[in-house]
CSV table of C-alpha atoms in Angstrom, one decimal:
chain,number,residue,atom,x,y,z
T,6,MET,CA,52.7,-18.1,25.9
T,7,ASN,CA,52.5,-19.3,22.3
T,8,LYS,CA,50.7,-16.8,20.2
T,9,TRP,CA,48.4,-19.5,18.7
T,10,ILE,CA,47.3,-20.6,22.1
T,11,PHE,CA,46.4,-17.0,22.9
T,12,VAL,CA,44.6,-16.6,19.7
T,13,GLY,CA,42.7,-19.9,20.5
T,14,ILE,CA,41.8,-18.6,24.0
T,15,ILE,CA,40.5,-15.3,22.5
T,16,PHE,CA,38.5,-17.3,19.9
T,17,ILE,CA,36.9,-19.7,22.5
T,18,ALA,CA,36.1,-16.7,24.8
T,19,THR,CA,34.4,-14.9,21.9
T,20,ALA,CA,32.4,-18.0,20.8
T,21,VAL,CA,31.2,-18.6,24.3
T,22,GLY,CA,30.6,-15.0,25.4
T,23,ALA,CA,29.2,-13.6,22.1
T,24,PRO,CA,25.7,-15.4,22.3
T,25,TYR,CA,25.1,-13.8,25.6
T,26,GLY,CA,25.7,-10.4,24.1
T,27,THR,CA,23.6,-11.0,21.0
T,28,GLY,CA,20.8,-12.4,23.2
T,29,LEU,CA,20.8,-9.3,25.4
T,30,LEU,CA,20.9,-7.0,22.4
T,31,THR,CA,18.1,-9.0,20.7
T,32,GLU,CA,15.9,-8.7,23.8
T,33,GLN,CA,16.5,-5.0,24.1
T,34,GLU,CA,15.7,-4.4,20.4
T,35,TRP,CA,12.6,-6.6,20.2
T,36,GLY,CA,10.3,-4.3,22.3
T,37,PRO,CA,11.1,-1.1,20.3
T,38,ALA,CA,10.8,-2.9,17.1
T,39,ILE,CA,7.3,-4.2,17.9
T,40,ASP,CA,6.4,-0.6,19.2
T,41,ARG,CA,7.4,0.9,15.8
T,42,LEU,CA,5.5,-1.9,13.9
T,43,ASN,CA,2.3,-1.2,16.0
T,44,ALA,CA,2.6,2.6,15.5
T,45,GLU,CA,3.2,2.7,11.8
T,46,GLN,CA,0.2,0.8,10.5
T,47,PRO,CA,-3.5,0.4,11.6
T,48,TYR,CA,-4.0,-3.2,10.5
T,49,MET,CA,-2.4,-5.3,13.3
T,50,GLN,CA,-1.2,-5.0,16.8
T,51,VAL,CA,1.6,-7.3,18.3
T,52,GLN,CA,1.8,-7.8,22.0
T,53,THR,CA,4.7,-9.8,23.7
T,54,THR,CA,3.4,-11.4,26.8
T,55,ARG,CA,6.5,-13.4,27.7
T,56,TYR,CA,10.2,-13.0,26.8
T,57,GLU,CA,12.5,-15.4,28.7
T,58,ARG,CA,16.2,-15.1,27.8
T,59,HIS,CA,18.7,-17.9,28.5
T,60,PHE,CA,22.4,-18.0,27.6
T,61,PHE,CA,22.2,-19.6,24.2
T,62,SER,CA,18.5,-19.1,23.4
T,63,SER,CA,15.2,-17.3,24.4
T,64,ASP,CA,11.5,-18.2,24.5
T,65,LEU,CA,8.8,-15.7,23.8
T,66,GLU,CA,5.0,-15.8,23.6
T,67,GLY,CA,2.6,-13.2,22.4
T,68,GLU,CA,-0.7,-12.3,20.6
T,69,LEU,CA,-1.4,-10.9,17.2
T,70,LEU,CA,-4.4,-8.8,16.9
T,71,LEU,CA,-5.7,-8.4,13.3
T,72,ILE,CA,-7.8,-5.3,12.8
T,73,ASN,CA,-10.3,-4.1,10.2
T,74,PRO,CA,-9.7,-0.3,10.4
T,75,GLU,CA,-13.0,0.5,8.6
T,76,THR,CA,-15.2,-1.5,11.0
T,77,GLY,CA,-13.1,-2.0,14.0
T,78,GLU,CA,-13.6,-5.8,13.9
T,79,THR,CA,-10.7,-7.8,15.3
T,80,ALA,CA,-9.3,-11.3,15.2
T,81,GLN,CA,-6.8,-12.6,17.7
T,82,VAL,CA,-4.1,-15.3,17.2
T,83,GLY,CA,-1.4,-16.3,19.7
T,84,PHE,CA,2.1,-17.1,18.7
T,85,VAL,CA,5.1,-18.7,20.3
T,86,GLY,CA,8.8,-18.1,19.3
T,87,GLU,CA,12.2,-19.7,19.7
T,88,VAL,CA,15.2,-17.5,19.6
T,89,SER,CA,18.8,-18.8,19.0
T,90,HIS,CA,21.7,-16.6,19.9
T,91,GLY,CA,24.7,-16.7,17.5
T,92,ILE,CA,28.1,-15.0,17.5
T,93,ALA,CA,27.0,-12.3,15.1
T,94,GLY,CA,23.2,-12.3,15.4
T,95,SER,CA,20.0,-14.1,16.5
T,96,SER,CA,17.5,-16.2,14.6
T,97,VAL,CA,13.8,-16.2,15.6
T,98,GLU,CA,11.1,-18.7,14.5
T,99,LEU,CA,7.6,-17.8,15.1
T,100,THR,CA,4.5,-20.1,14.7
T,101,PRO,CA,0.8,-19.6,15.6
T,102,VAL,CA,-0.8,-21.3,18.5
T,103,THR,CA,-3.7,-23.4,17.3
T,104,GLU,CA,-5.1,-24.4,20.6
T,105,GLY,CA,-8.6,-23.0,21.0
T,106,HIS,CA,-8.6,-21.9,17.3
T,107,GLU,CA,-10.8,-24.5,15.4
T,108,LEU,CA,-10.2,-22.8,12.1
T,109,LEU,CA,-6.4,-22.8,12.2
T,110,GLN,CA,-6.5,-26.4,13.2
T,111,LYS,CA,-8.7,-27.3,10.2
T,112,LEU,CA,-6.6,-25.2,7.7
T,113,PHE,CA,-3.2,-26.5,8.9
T,114,PRO,CA,-3.7,-30.0,10.5
T,115,GLU,CA,-0.1,-31.2,9.8
T,116,GLU,CA,2.2,-28.1,9.2
T,117,LEU,CA,1.9,-24.6,10.6
T,118,PRO,CA,2.7,-21.3,8.9
T,119,ARG,CA,6.2,-20.2,9.9
T,120,LEU,CA,8.0,-16.9,10.0
T,121,ALA,CA,11.7,-17.1,10.5
T,122,LEU,CA,13.7,-14.0,11.3
T,123,GLN,CA,17.5,-13.4,11.3
T,124,THR,CA,18.9,-10.4,12.9
T,125,TRP,CA,22.5,-9.3,12.7
T,126,LEU,CA,24.6,-7.0,14.9
T,127,TRP,CA,25.1,-4.5,12.1
T,128,GLY,CA,21.4,-3.7,11.9
T,129,THR,CA,20.1,-6.0,9.1
T,130,LEU,CA,16.9,-8.2,9.5
T,131,GLU,CA,16.1,-11.0,7.2
T,132,ALA,CA,12.7,-12.6,7.2
T,133,ASP,CA,11.3,-15.9,5.4
T,134,LEU,CA,7.6,-16.6,5.4
T,135,ASN,CA,6.1,-19.9,4.6
T,136,VAL,CA,2.3,-20.7,4.5
T,137,PRO,CA,1.7,-24.4,3.8
T,138,ALA,CA,-0.8,-25.5,1.1
T,139,ILE,CA,-4.4,-25.7,2.2
T,140,ASN,CA,-6.9,-28.3,1.2
T,141,VAL,CA,-10.2,-28.2,3.2
T,142,THR,CA,-13.7,-29.5,2.5
T,143,ASP,CA,-16.8,-28.6,4.5
T,144,ASP,CA,-18.6,-31.9,5.0
T,145,ASP,CA,-21.9,-30.1,5.7
T,146,THR,CA,-22.0,-27.7,2.7
T,147,GLY,CA,-19.6,-29.4,0.3
T,148,GLU,CA,-17.5,-26.1,-0.1
T,149,THR,CA,-13.8,-26.5,-0.7
T,150,LEU,CA,-10.9,-24.2,-0.2
T,151,ASN,CA,-7.6,-25.1,-2.0
T,152,ALA,CA,-4.6,-22.9,-1.7
T,153,ALA,CA,-1.1,-23.5,-3.0
T,154,GLU,CA,1.9,-23.0,-0.8
T,155,ALA,CA,2.8,-19.3,-0.3
T,156,TYR,CA,6.2,-18.1,0.4
T,157,GLY,CA,8.1,-14.8,0.6
T,158,TRP,CA,11.1,-13.1,2.0
T,159,ALA,CA,12.2,-9.6,3.1
T,160,GLU,CA,15.3,-7.8,4.2
T,161,VAL,CA,15.4,-4.6,6.3
T,162,SER,CA,18.7,-2.8,6.7
T,163,ASP,CA,20.2,0.6,7.6
T,164,GLY,CA,18.1,0.9,10.8
T,165,GLY,CA,14.8,0.4,8.9
T,166,ASP,CA,15.6,3.0,6.2
T,167,GLN,CA,16.0,0.3,3.5
T,168,PHE,CA,13.9,-2.7,2.7
T,169,GLU,CA,13.1,-5.3,0.1
T,170,VAL,CA,10.1,-7.5,0.0
T,171,ASN,CA,9.2,-10.4,-2.2
T,172,LEU,CA,6.0,-12.6,-2.0
T,173,LYS,CA,4.7,-15.5,-4.3
T,174,TRP,CA,1.4,-17.3,-4.1
T,175,PRO,CA,0.7,-19.6,-7.0
T,176,GLY,CA,-3.0,-19.7,-6.5
T,177,LEU,CA,-6.2,-20.2,-4.6
T,178,SER,CA,-9.7,-21.4,-5.3
T,179,VAL,CA,-13.0,-21.5,-3.3
T,180,ARG,CA,-15.8,-23.5,-4.6
T,181,GLY,CA,-19.4,-24.0,-3.4
T,182,GLU,CA,-22.9,-24.3,-4.6
T,183,GLY,CA,-23.3,-21.6,-7.2
T,184,LEU,CA,-20.0,-20.0,-6.1
T,185,LYS,CA,-16.4,-20.0,-7.5
T,186,ILE,CA,-13.7,-17.5,-6.6
T,187,ALA,CA,-10.1,-18.2,-7.7
T,188,PHE,CA,-6.8,-16.5,-8.6
T,189,ASP,CA,-3.6,-17.7,-10.0
T,190,ASP,CA,0.1,-16.6,-10.2
T,191,PHE,CA,0.2,-13.8,-7.6
T,192,GLU,CA,3.6,-12.1,-7.3
T,193,PHE,CA,4.7,-8.9,-5.3
T,194,SER,CA,8.1,-7.3,-5.0
T,195,GLN,CA,9.2,-4.0,-3.6
T,196,ASP,CA,12.4,-2.3,-2.8
T,197,ALA,CA,12.6,1.1,-1.0
T,198,GLU,CA,14.9,3.6,0.6
T,199,ARG,CA,13.8,6.3,2.9
T,200,VAL,CA,14.5,9.7,1.5
T,201,VAL,CA,13.3,11.7,4.6
T,202,GLY,CA,10.5,11.2,7.1
T,203,GLU,CA,7.7,9.4,5.3
T,204,VAL,CA,9.1,9.9,1.8
T,205,TRP,CA,10.5,6.8,0.1
T,206,SER,CA,12.1,6.1,-3.3
T,207,GLY,CA,12.3,2.7,-5.0
T,208,GLU,CA,10.4,0.4,-7.2
T,209,GLY,CA,7.3,-1.9,-6.8
T,210,HIS,CA,5.8,-4.5,-9.0
T,211,MET,CA,2.7,-6.7,-8.6
T,212,VAL,CA,1.2,-9.2,-11.1
T,213,LEU,CA,-1.8,-11.4,-11.0
T,214,GLY,CA,-2.2,-13.9,-13.8
T,215,ARG,CA,-6.0,-14.6,-13.5
T,216,VAL,CA,-8.9,-13.8,-11.3
T,217,GLU,CA,-12.2,-15.6,-11.6
T,218,ILE,CA,-15.5,-14.8,-9.9
T,219,LYS,CA,-18.8,-16.6,-10.4
T,220,GLU,CA,-21.7,-16.2,-7.9
T,221,GLY,CA,-25.3,-17.4,-8.5
T,222,ASP,CA,-26.9,-15.8,-11.5
T,223,LYS,CA,-24.6,-12.9,-11.6
T,224,PRO,CA,-22.2,-12.6,-14.7
T,225,HIS,CA,-19.2,-14.8,-14.8
T,226,VAL,CA,-16.2,-12.5,-14.6
T,227,GLU,CA,-12.6,-13.3,-15.4
T,228,LEU,CA,-9.6,-10.8,-15.3
T,229,HIS,CA,-6.4,-11.7,-17.1
T,230,ASP,CA,-2.8,-10.4,-16.6
T,231,LEU,CA,-3.3,-7.5,-14.0
T,232,GLU,CA,-0.1,-5.7,-13.5
T,233,ILE,CA,0.8,-2.7,-11.3
T,234,THR,CA,4.2,-1.0,-11.4
T,235,GLY,CA,5.5,2.0,-9.7
T,236,GLU,CA,8.9,3.8,-9.4
T,237,THR,CA,9.9,6.8,-7.4
T,238,ASP,CA,13.3,8.5,-8.1
T,239,PRO,CA,14.9,11.1,-5.9
T,240,GLN,CA,16.6,14.0,-7.9
T,241,SER,CA,18.7,17.1,-7.3
T,242,GLY,CA,20.5,15.7,-4.3
T,243,LYS,CA,17.3,14.1,-2.8
T,244,LYS,CA,15.6,17.5,-2.7
T,245,ARG,CA,13.1,16.7,-5.4
T,246,LEU,CA,11.4,13.5,-6.6
T,247,SER,CA,9.3,12.2,-9.4
T,248,SER,CA,7.1,9.1,-9.4
T,249,GLN,CA,5.4,7.1,-12.1
T,250,SER,CA,2.8,4.4,-11.7
T,251,THR,CA,1.0,2.2,-14.2
T,252,VAL,CA,-2.0,-0.1,-13.9
T,253,SER,CA,-2.6,-2.4,-16.8
T,254,LEU,CA,-5.1,-5.3,-17.4
T,255,GLU,CA,-4.9,-7.4,-20.6
T,256,SER,CA,-8.6,-8.3,-20.7
T,257,ILE,CA,-11.9,-8.6,-18.8
T,258,LYS,CA,-14.2,-11.5,-19.7
T,259,VAL,CA,-17.8,-11.2,-18.8
T,260,ASP,CA,-19.8,-14.3,-19.8
T,261,ASP,CA,-18.9,-14.7,-23.4
T,262,ARG,CA,-17.6,-11.2,-24.0
T,263,THR,CA,-14.0,-10.3,-23.8
T,264,PHE,CA,-12.7,-6.7,-24.0
T,265,GLY,CA,-9.3,-5.0,-23.3
T,266,PRO,CA,-6.6,-4.1,-23.0
T,267,HIS,CA,-6.8,-1.4,-20.3
T,268,LYS,CA,-4.1,1.0,-19.0
T,269,VAL,CA,-3.9,3.9,-16.8
T,270,GLU,CA,-0.7,5.9,-16.0
T,271,LEU,CA,-0.1,8.3,-13.0
T,272,ALA,CA,2.8,10.6,-13.0
T,273,LEU,CA,4.1,13.0,-10.2
T,274,GLU,CA,6.9,15.3,-11.2
T,275,ASN,CA,9.4,17.7,-9.6
T,276,VAL,CA,8.0,17.4,-6.0
T,277,ASN,CA,9.8,19.1,-3.2
T,278,VAL,CA,10.8,16.4,-0.8
T,279,GLU,CA,10.6,18.5,2.3
T,280,ALA,CA,7.1,20.0,1.5
T,281,TRP,CA,5.8,16.5,0.4
T,282,ASP,CA,7.0,15.0,3.7
T,283,LYS,CA,5.1,17.7,5.6
T,284,PHE,CA,2.1,17.2,3.5
T,285,LEU,CA,2.1,13.4,4.1
T,286,THR,CA,2.6,14.0,7.8
T,287,VAL,CA,-0.3,16.4,8.0
T,288,ILE,CA,-2.7,13.9,6.1
T,289,ALA,CA,-1.7,11.2,8.6
T,290,ASP,CA,-2.4,13.5,11.5
T,291,VAL,CA,-5.9,14.4,10.0
T,292,GLN,CA,-6.8,10.7,9.5
T,293,SER,CA,-5.6,9.9,13.1
T,294,ALA,CA,-7.6,12.8,14.6
T,295,ASN,CA,-10.7,11.8,12.6
T,296,GLN,CA,-10.5,8.2,14.0
T,297,GLN,CA,-9.8,9.4,17.6
T,298,MET,CA,-12.3,12.3,17.9
T,299,ASP,CA,-13.2,12.6,21.7
T,300,PRO,CA,-16.9,12.3,21.7
T,301,SER,CA,-17.0,14.0,25.2
T,302,LYS,CA,-15.7,17.3,23.6
T,303,SER,CA,-18.3,20.0,22.9
T,304,ALA,CA,-19.6,20.6,19.4
T,305,GLU,CA,-17.6,23.9,19.5
T,306,ALA,CA,-14.3,22.2,20.6
T,307,LEU,CA,-14.7,19.7,17.9
T,308,PHE,CA,-15.4,22.3,15.3
T,309,ARG,CA,-12.2,24.3,16.3
T,310,GLN,CA,-10.2,21.1,16.1
T,311,LYS,CA,-11.4,20.3,12.6
T,312,MET,CA,-10.8,23.9,11.5
T,313,MET,CA,-7.2,23.8,12.9
T,314,LEU,CA,-6.6,20.6,11.0
T,315,ALA,CA,-8.1,22.1,7.8
T,316,GLN,CA,-5.7,25.0,8.2
T,317,GLN,CA,-2.8,22.8,8.6
T,318,LEU,CA,-3.7,20.7,5.6
T,319,SER,CA,-4.2,23.9,3.5
T,320,GLY,CA,-0.9,25.2,4.5
T,321,ALA,CA,0.8,22.0,3.6
T,322,ALA,CA,-0.9,21.9,0.2
T,323,ARG,CA,0.1,25.5,-0.4
T,324,SER,CA,3.7,24.6,0.4
T,325,VAL,CA,3.7,21.7,-2.0
T,326,ALA,CA,2.3,23.8,-4.8
T,327,GLY,CA,4.6,26.7,-4.1
T,328,SER,CA,7.6,24.4,-4.3
T,329,GLY,CA,6.6,23.6,-7.9
T,330,ILE,CA,4.7,20.3,-9.0
T,331,LYS,CA,3.2,18.6,-11.9
T,332,VAL,CA,0.7,15.8,-11.5
T,333,GLY,CA,-1.5,14.0,-14.0
T,334,MET,CA,-2.6,10.9,-15.8
T,335,PRO,CA,-0.8,10.8,-19.2
T,336,VAL,CA,-2.7,7.8,-20.3
T,337,ILE,CA,-6.3,6.8,-19.7
T,338,LYS,CA,-7.5,3.8,-21.8
T,339,LEU,CA,-10.4,1.6,-20.8
T,340,GLU,CA,-12.2,-0.8,-23.0
T,341,THR,CA,-15.9,-1.4,-22.4
T,342,PRO,CA,-18.4,-3.4,-24.3
T,343,GLU,CA,-19.8,-0.1,-25.6
T,344,GLY,CA,-16.4,1.2,-26.8
T,345,SER,CA,-13.2,2.7,-25.4
T,346,VAL,CA,-12.8,5.4,-22.8
T,347,ASP,CA,-9.8,7.5,-23.8
T,348,GLY,CA,-8.1,10.6,-22.3
T,349,HIS,CA,-5.5,12.3,-20.3
T,350,TRP,CA,-5.2,15.1,-17.7
T,351,GLN,CA,-2.5,17.2,-16.0
T,352,LEU,CA,-2.2,20.0,-13.5
T,353,SER,CA,0.9,22.0,-12.6
T,354,HIS,CA,2.1,24.9,-10.5
T,355,PRO,CA,5.3,26.7,-11.0
T,356,GLU,CA,7.9,27.2,-8.2
T,357,VAL,CA,7.4,30.4,-6.2
T,358,PRO,CA,10.4,32.1,-4.4
T,359,GLU,CA,10.7,30.5,-0.9
T,360,ASP,CA,10.4,33.9,0.9
T,361,GLU,CA,7.0,34.4,-1.0
T,362,ARG,CA,5.4,31.0,-0.3
T,363,ASP,CA,3.9,31.9,3.0
T,364,ALA,CA,2.3,34.9,1.5
T,365,MET,CA,0.7,33.1,-1.4
T,366,PRO,CA,-2.9,34.2,-1.4
T,367,LEU,CA,-4.3,31.5,-3.8
T,368,VAL,CA,-3.1,28.1,-4.7
T,369,MET,CA,-5.1,28.3,-8.0
T,370,GLN,CA,-3.6,31.6,-9.0
T,371,GLN,CA,-0.8,30.2,-11.0
T,372,MET,CA,-2.0,26.7,-11.6
T,373,THR,CA,-2.4,25.4,-15.2
T,374,GLY,CA,-3.9,22.3,-16.5
T,375,GLU,CA,-5.6,20.4,-19.4
T,376,LEU,CA,-8.0,17.6,-19.8
T,377,GLU,CA,-9.2,15.5,-22.8
T,378,LEU,CA,-11.7,12.7,-22.3
T,379,THR,CA,-13.9,10.8,-24.7
T,380,VAL,CA,-16.6,8.5,-23.6
T,381,PRO,CA,-19.1,6.2,-25.6
T,382,VAL,CA,-22.6,7.6,-25.7
T,383,ALA,CA,-23.9,4.1,-25.2
T,384,LEU,CA,-22.0,3.7,-21.9
T,385,ILE,CA,-23.5,6.8,-20.5
T,386,GLU,CA,-27.0,5.6,-21.6
T,387,LYS,CA,-26.6,2.4,-19.6
T,388,GLU,CA,-26.8,4.5,-16.5
T,389,PRO,CA,-30.3,6.2,-16.2
T,390,SER,CA,-29.1,8.4,-13.3
T,391,LEU,CA,-26.5,9.9,-15.7
T,392,ILE,CA,-28.4,10.5,-18.9
T,393,GLN,CA,-30.2,13.6,-17.9
T,394,GLN,CA,-27.2,15.2,-16.2
T,395,VAL,CA,-25.1,14.6,-19.3
T,396,ARG,CA,-27.7,15.9,-21.7
T,397,GLY,CA,-28.0,19.0,-19.6
T,398,LEU,CA,-24.2,19.6,-19.9
T,399,VAL,CA,-24.5,19.0,-23.6
T,400,GLN,CA,-27.0,21.7,-23.9
T,401,GLN,CA,-24.7,24.1,-22.0
T,402,GLY,CA,-21.9,23.2,-24.3
T,403,LEU,CA,-19.7,21.8,-21.5
T,404,ILE,CA,-19.9,18.4,-23.2
T,405,VAL,CA,-19.8,17.9,-27.0
T,406,GLN,CA,-21.5,14.9,-28.7
T,407,ASP,CA,-19.6,13.9,-31.7
T,408,GLY,CA,-21.5,11.0,-33.4
T,409,ASP,CA,-21.4,8.1,-30.9
T,410,ARG,CA,-19.1,9.7,-28.5
T,411,TYR,CA,-19.1,12.4,-25.8
T,412,LYS,CA,-16.0,14.7,-25.7
T,413,ILE,CA,-14.6,17.0,-23.2
T,414,LYS,CA,-11.5,19.3,-23.8
T,415,ALA,CA,-10.6,21.7,-21.1
T,416,SER,CA,-7.8,23.9,-20.0
T,417,LEU,CA,-6.9,26.0,-17.0
T,418,SER,CA,-4.9,29.2,-16.9
T,419,ASP,CA,-5.0,32.5,-15.1
T,420,MET,CA,-7.8,31.2,-12.8
T,421,MET,CA,-10.0,30.8,-16.0
T,422,LEU,CA,-11.3,27.4,-17.1
T,423,ASP,CA,-12.1,26.8,-20.8
T,424,ILE,CA,-14.3,23.8,-21.4
T,425,ASN,CA,-15.1,23.2,-25.0
T,426,GLY,CA,-14.8,26.9,-25.8
T,427,ASN,CA,-16.9,28.0,-22.8
T,428,GLN,CA,-15.0,30.4,-20.4
T,429,MET,CA,-15.7,30.5,-16.7
T,430,SER,CA,-13.8,31.7,-13.6
T,431,VAL,CA,-12.5,29.2,-11.1
T,432,PRO,CA,-13.0,29.9,-7.3
T,433,PRO,CA,-9.7,30.0,-5.5
T,434,LEU,CA,-8.5,27.0,-3.4
T,435,ILE,CA,-7.1,28.3,-0.3
C-alpha cells in the first residue's frame, strides 16, 4: 500500500474517531469539575439536570443557584449548553434560560449573556464571558439602569493548579427620584499558582476609576481612582512565602469637599507554607462548622465541639508563629476633613526549632511588635461615644495629646507592653 494512502487513512480515522473520545472525556470531567466548583465556594451551586452526548456534540441543561451566605437567600436561574466535540478538545457555550424570568427578559431583550468554554485534552480550560449592554427604564417609577457591555476571560491549567482571570466593565449607572449610583472603568486581573493545599502565589490587580453615590438628603459622595494590588511570592524552594497588598484611593469628595490621597499597605513575611496551609484549612473548618452546627445536639455536645475547634485553631496559630512570621501595616495614611490619620504597626515571632514547637507554652512569649498612630483630635470629637473613652485614656497616659493630635507609640517585647512610657504585662495567648 502506498505510504501516503496509509497516512491518509490514519488521518481520516483520527479525525472521525477523535470527537467521540473527546466527547466521552468531556462528559466524564464535567461532573467532577462542577462538584469541585460547588465545594470550594459558598456563593453558588450548579446542578446539571441533563447531559445528552452525541457523536460530534452534546446538549446539557442545568440550574444555577445564587446564594447570599450571610442571609441564606437564594436566586435560581436555569441554563442550557451546547457542546461541540473536536479532535483535541471540546467547546461549550452556556446561556441562561429566560422563560419564566421576567427580569432577565427585561434586561436582555435581544442578546443574552454568554459563557464560552474551551477544554483541551492536556488539561487546559479557556473561558470567555460576555454580558451585553443593558438599557432599561421603569415606566412606572422613571428609574433607569444603564450598563456598558462587560467582558472577561480566564484560563485554568495544570489540573486547576494555575489560573489567570481578567474582567473589564466600563461602567454602570442607576438613576431614580433622588437617587444616583454609578461607577466607571472597573478592571480586575489575577494570575495564581497553587503552592500547596490552599496556599497560592501570584499577582492581583483591581482598579475602579470612579464611584458616585447620591441618595436623598444624604451627602453626595464620589470616590476617584481606587486601586488594590497584591503579590505573593514563594521563597526557599516554596517552603516560605511573603505577601504584600496595597489599597490606595486618590480622593474622596463629599459634597463640595475633597480630601485625599489615602493609602494602606499590608505585609506578611517569611511565612512557613506548610503551617500556613494548615492554619487556612482549620479556619475553613471552623467557618463550616459554625454554619452547620446541628441544633439537635445538646448544649454540652455543642460546647465540646466548639472547644475542640478552638484547640485546633490555637494549635495551628502556634505552629504558624513557631515557624517564624512577620505581619504588619507598614503604611497607614488616611486623609479626613479634620486632618490626616498616620501610622504603622508590626508584629513578629522568631522561628522556634521544629522539635520544640509542640511544647511552646505561650505564643506571646517571644513575640515582638511596635505601633505608632496619630489621629486628629477633631476627628475623635465628632464621635460623642468616643470622647469620654479617649479622654480617660489620656488621663492614664495611654494616649498623648500633642496640640491638635492624639498620639500612641507602643512596643511589645518579653511579654511587656510599653504604651507611651507606661509598662504593663501582656496576658499569654495560648
